Each structure stands twice: as structure tokens, then as C-alpha cells.
GROMACS .gro file of C-alpha atoms in nm:
model
  183
    1MET     CA    1   4.838  -1.686   1.211
    2TRP     CA    2   4.591  -1.671   0.926
    3LEU     CA    3   4.219  -1.695   0.979
    4LEU     CA    4   4.014  -1.814   0.689
    5LEU     CA    5   3.648  -1.722   0.704
    6ILE     CA    6   3.418  -1.895   0.462
    7LEU     CA    7   3.072  -1.749   0.440
    8PHE     CA    8   2.807  -1.960   0.273
    9LEU     CA    9   2.527  -1.749   0.126
   10PRO     CA   10   2.238  -1.910  -0.054
   11VAL     CA   11   2.278  -1.880  -0.429
   12VAL     CA   12   2.016  -1.998  -0.672
   13ARG     CA   13   2.122  -2.039  -1.032
   14GLY     CA   14   1.872  -1.945  -1.297
   15SER     CA   15   1.634  -1.762  -1.061
   16PRO     CA   16   1.663  -1.470  -0.822
   17ALA     CA   17   1.697  -1.536  -0.451
   18LEU     CA   18   1.426  -1.275  -0.386
   19MET     CA   19   1.121  -1.192  -0.594
   20ALA     CA   20   0.801  -0.993  -0.550
   21VAL     CA   21   0.481  -1.181  -0.630
   22SER     CA   22   0.383  -0.872  -0.834
   23ASP     CA   23   0.610  -0.590  -0.949
   24ALA     CA   24   0.320  -0.341  -0.948
   25VAL     CA   25   0.039  -0.308  -0.693
   26SER     CA   26  -0.234  -0.053  -0.626
   27GLY     CA   27  -0.477   0.033  -0.352
   28PRO     CA   28  -0.757   0.283  -0.297
   29VAL     CA   29  -0.695   0.617  -0.129
   30ARG     CA   30  -0.767   0.575   0.246
   31GLY     CA   31  -0.760   0.196   0.192
   32SER     CA   32  -0.482  -0.061   0.214
   33LEU     CA   33  -0.268  -0.284  -0.006
   34THR     CA   34  -0.058  -0.595   0.046
   35VAL     CA   35   0.269  -0.699  -0.117
   36GLN     CA   36   0.421  -1.047  -0.089
   37CYS     CA   37   0.791  -1.113  -0.144
   38ARG     CA   38   0.922  -1.469  -0.181
   39TYR     CA   39   1.275  -1.586  -0.111
   40GLU     CA   40   1.477  -1.901  -0.166
   41PRO     CA   41   1.581  -2.146   0.109
   42GLY     CA   42   1.862  -2.028   0.334
   43TRP     CA   43   1.732  -1.672   0.386
   44GLU     CA   44   1.474  -1.757   0.654
   45THR     CA   45   1.646  -1.595   0.956
   46TYR     CA   46   1.777  -1.285   0.778
   47ASN     CA   47   1.618  -0.945   0.843
   48LYS     CA   48   1.359  -0.850   0.580
   49TRP     CA   49   1.268  -0.488   0.503
   50TRP     CA   50   1.043  -0.258   0.297
   51CYS     CA   51   1.179   0.072   0.177
   52GLN     CA   52   1.068   0.367  -0.037
   53GLY     CA   53   1.272   0.541  -0.305
   54ALA     CA   54   1.372   0.527  -0.670
   55GLU     CA   55   1.710   0.361  -0.605
   56LEU     CA   56   1.776   0.058  -0.386
   57LYS     CA   57   2.102   0.197  -0.245
   58SER     CA   58   1.937   0.520  -0.124
   59CYS     CA   59   1.583   0.412  -0.036
   60ARG     CA   60   1.439   0.487   0.308
   61ILE     CA   61   1.354   0.176   0.514
   62LEU     CA   62   0.998   0.208   0.648
   63VAL     CA   63   0.973  -0.119   0.839
   64GLN     CA   64   1.204  -0.414   0.908
   65THR     CA   65   1.185  -0.758   1.071
   66ASP     CA   66   1.436  -0.875   1.331
   67GLY     CA   67   1.499  -1.211   1.162
   68SER     CA   68   1.202  -1.372   1.336
   69GLU     CA   69   0.841  -1.426   1.233
   70ARG     CA   70   0.716  -1.149   1.464
   71GLU     CA   71   0.522  -0.871   1.292
   72ALA     CA   72   0.700  -0.535   1.286
   73ARG     CA   73   0.502  -0.211   1.254
   74GLY     CA   74   0.592   0.134   1.128
   75ASP     CA   75   0.383   0.439   1.040
   76ARG     CA   76   0.082   0.288   0.856
   77VAL     CA   77   0.295  -0.006   0.736
   78SER     CA   78   0.369  -0.354   0.873
   79ILE     CA   79   0.585  -0.650   0.773
   80LYS     CA   80   0.558  -1.016   0.873
   81ASP     CA   81   0.779  -1.304   0.768
   82ASN     CA   82   0.648  -1.659   0.722
   83GLN     CA   83   0.971  -1.857   0.729
   84LYS     CA   84   0.805  -2.192   0.660
   85LEU     CA   85   0.655  -2.064   0.333
   86ARG     CA   86   0.957  -1.837   0.269
   87VAL     CA   87   0.744  -1.530   0.204
   88PHE     CA   88   0.720  -1.198   0.381
   89THR     CA   89   0.412  -0.980   0.359
   90VAL     CA   90   0.403  -0.602   0.368
   91THR     CA   91   0.076  -0.420   0.437
   92MET     CA   92   0.035  -0.047   0.378
   93GLU     CA   93  -0.272   0.110   0.543
   94GLU     CA   94  -0.463   0.440   0.526
   95LEU     CA   95  -0.315   0.505   0.181
   96ARG     CA   96  -0.256   0.861   0.068
   97TRP     CA   97  -0.178   1.003  -0.275
   98ASN     CA   98   0.186   1.063  -0.177
   99ASN     CA   99   0.226   0.688  -0.111
  100ALA     CA  100   0.243   0.635  -0.488
  101ASP     CA  101   0.613   0.564  -0.549
  102THR     CA  102   0.880   0.302  -0.605
  103TYR     CA  103   0.934   0.063  -0.314
  104TRP     CA  104   1.168  -0.229  -0.252
  105CYS     CA  105   1.132  -0.567  -0.082
  106GLY     CA  106   1.469  -0.644   0.069
  107ILE     CA  107   1.681  -0.887   0.265
  108GLU     CA  108   1.966  -0.756   0.477
  109ARG     CA  109   2.294  -0.942   0.431
  110TYR     CA  110   2.669  -0.899   0.450
  111GLY     CA  111   2.762  -0.692   0.145
  112PRO     CA  112   2.495  -0.532  -0.072
  113ASP     CA  113   2.142  -0.617   0.041
  114LEU     CA  114   1.911  -0.813  -0.185
  115GLY     CA  115   1.627  -0.601  -0.322
  116VAL     CA  116   1.343  -0.622  -0.570
  117LYS     CA  117   1.148  -0.323  -0.702
  118VAL     CA  118   0.770  -0.282  -0.656
  119LYS     CA  119   0.574   0.007  -0.809
  120VAL     CA  120   0.286   0.131  -0.591
  121THR     CA  121  -0.003   0.336  -0.732
  122ILE     CA  122  -0.301   0.483  -0.550
  123ASP     CA  123  -0.651   0.468  -0.699
  124PRO     CA  124  -0.936   0.715  -0.643
  125VAL     CA  125  -1.246   0.584  -0.468
  126THR     CA  126  -1.586   0.631  -0.631
  127GLU     CA  127  -1.905   0.614  -0.426
  128GLN     CA  128  -2.257   0.611  -0.570
  129CYS     CA  129  -2.560   0.729  -0.377
  130HIS     CA  130  -2.925   0.680  -0.481
  131TYR     CA  131  -3.212   0.913  -0.400
  132SER     CA  132  -3.587   0.904  -0.469
  133PRO     CA  133  -3.763   1.104  -0.742
  134GLY     CA  134  -3.852   1.454  -0.627
  135TRP     CA  135  -3.512   1.519  -0.461
  136GLU     CA  136  -3.338   1.644  -0.778
  137THR     CA  137  -3.321   2.011  -0.672
  138PHE     CA  138  -3.227   1.949  -0.309
  139MET     CA  139  -2.874   1.990  -0.177
  140LYS     CA  140  -2.664   1.672  -0.172
  141SER     CA  141  -2.367   1.624   0.059
  142TRP     CA  142  -2.105   1.361   0.134
  143CYS     CA  143  -2.017   1.277   0.491
  144PRO     CA  144  -1.798   0.976   0.585
  145ASP     CA  145  -1.951   0.927   0.932
  146ALA     CA  146  -2.266   0.739   1.031
  147ASP     CA  147  -2.383   1.016   1.268
  148LEU     CA  148  -2.509   1.299   1.047
  149ASP     CA  149  -2.523   1.543   1.341
  150THR     CA  150  -2.148   1.530   1.409
  151CYS     CA  151  -1.994   1.447   1.070
  152THR     CA  152  -1.766   1.668   0.865
  153ILE     CA  153  -1.909   1.727   0.517
  154PHE     CA  154  -1.652   1.664   0.242
  155VAL     CA  155  -1.860   1.773  -0.057
  156GLU     CA  156  -2.183   1.969  -0.073
  157THR     CA  157  -2.393   2.087  -0.364
  158THR     CA  158  -2.658   2.354  -0.404
  159GLY     CA  159  -2.935   2.193  -0.606
  160SER     CA  160  -2.785   2.056  -0.925
  161GLU     CA  161  -2.455   2.250  -0.910
  162PHE     CA  162  -2.139   2.054  -0.845
  163LYS     CA  163  -1.763   2.074  -0.862
  164VAL     CA  164  -1.613   1.905  -1.170
  165ASN     CA  165  -1.422   1.580  -1.099
  166ILE     CA  166  -1.552   1.562  -0.743
  167LEU     CA  167  -1.930   1.518  -0.759
  168SER     CA  168  -2.145   1.409  -1.052
  169ILE     CA  169  -2.525   1.419  -1.043
  170ASN     CA  170  -2.750   1.219  -1.277
  171LYS     CA  171  -3.107   1.347  -1.232
  172LYS     CA  172  -3.258   1.091  -1.472
  173LYS     CA  173  -3.114   0.794  -1.279
  174HIS     CA  174  -3.161   0.968  -0.943
  175THR     CA  175  -2.799   0.911  -0.844
  176PHE     CA  176  -2.492   1.107  -0.758
  177PHE     CA  177  -2.130   0.993  -0.756
  178MET     CA  178  -1.859   1.124  -0.529
  179ILE     CA  179  -1.496   1.061  -0.614
  180THR     CA  180  -1.249   1.077  -0.326
  181LEU     CA  181  -0.935   1.237  -0.461
  182GLY     CA  182  -0.746   1.215  -0.135
  183GLU     CA  183  -0.582   1.456   0.101
   0.00000   0.00000   0.00000
């Protein structure tokens, strides 16, 4: 007895079945970024995934759906599929410098998975602080918390001295800039 199995997979001529809205995205260190991946009709109930690595065949899956529209969460990353609009959204949070890499939007299927490459870069964050005239020679510090009594100081100066590429003081404009380079 012979069993013939015919598997119908969606095939779209002239356009890919899966595409990223943008092939390169960036977000600020300690911030977040969002990637949207669109797919053609017929792929709605397939598992969608987000993985990290230079090559599709060896990338590490960070988060994956279960074929439904329920949000799935991983370590600082989530994925949610909108099957009506045929788009799944990946959100990366609390970005770090080592998050800069090649990632892949993917759809799990029988045979090789579908995948599309997305390059992620991380941007430094620049903060500007203003002070009144007369404070030029006083120590300046950067603290991320609202409560100055309990905060951890990231950067501190002695008068007008500062570390290059971290803190910049402009006495004429009565400002100082702090650039967050990450952890």
C-alpha cells in the first residue's frame, strides 16, 4: 500500500513569503527597539521566532510563538503575532552593547525554516544638564535615580576636570553632557 502525502505550503511568486519591515534597526543603550516582520497568507498559524547569530542555520532562538497570537517572552525580548495583519512584532528591552549583532525573523516549517536577516545596532545615550552661572568650579555628577540620597553616581567631576568621551563641560553655556556608553 502506498501513501501519498501532499503538503501545500504557501508560495508567493515574485516576492518573499517573509520580510522584515526594515533590515537594520537601532535602539539606545538601556532602551528598547521594535522589529516587525510581515508574512504572506497561509503562514498565520505557524510558529514565529527571533534568533541571534550570523548564520540562519546556526542562530540561537531567543523567543518563539506557539502558533497563536499570544505574546511569548524571553530574557529582555518578546514576540507577538498579529495573524489578521500577518505581521509579528519583536521587542528587545534594556538594550546592552552586546545586543548589537545579526538577528533573524523566522517561521518554523517542515524542511528549512523561513528566515530574514535584521542587523541590530546600539546607540549611545547623550544627556544634557544645565546649571546656573557661578557653579562652573563645583563638582558635577550623574545619578540615574530621583532620590539623590540613595543613588549610585555613574560619573563625577572635580571642578572642571572630566573623563574624555564620558562627560563634557561647557562653562560658557553653563551645561554639561554625559554620554552613557553602556555596561
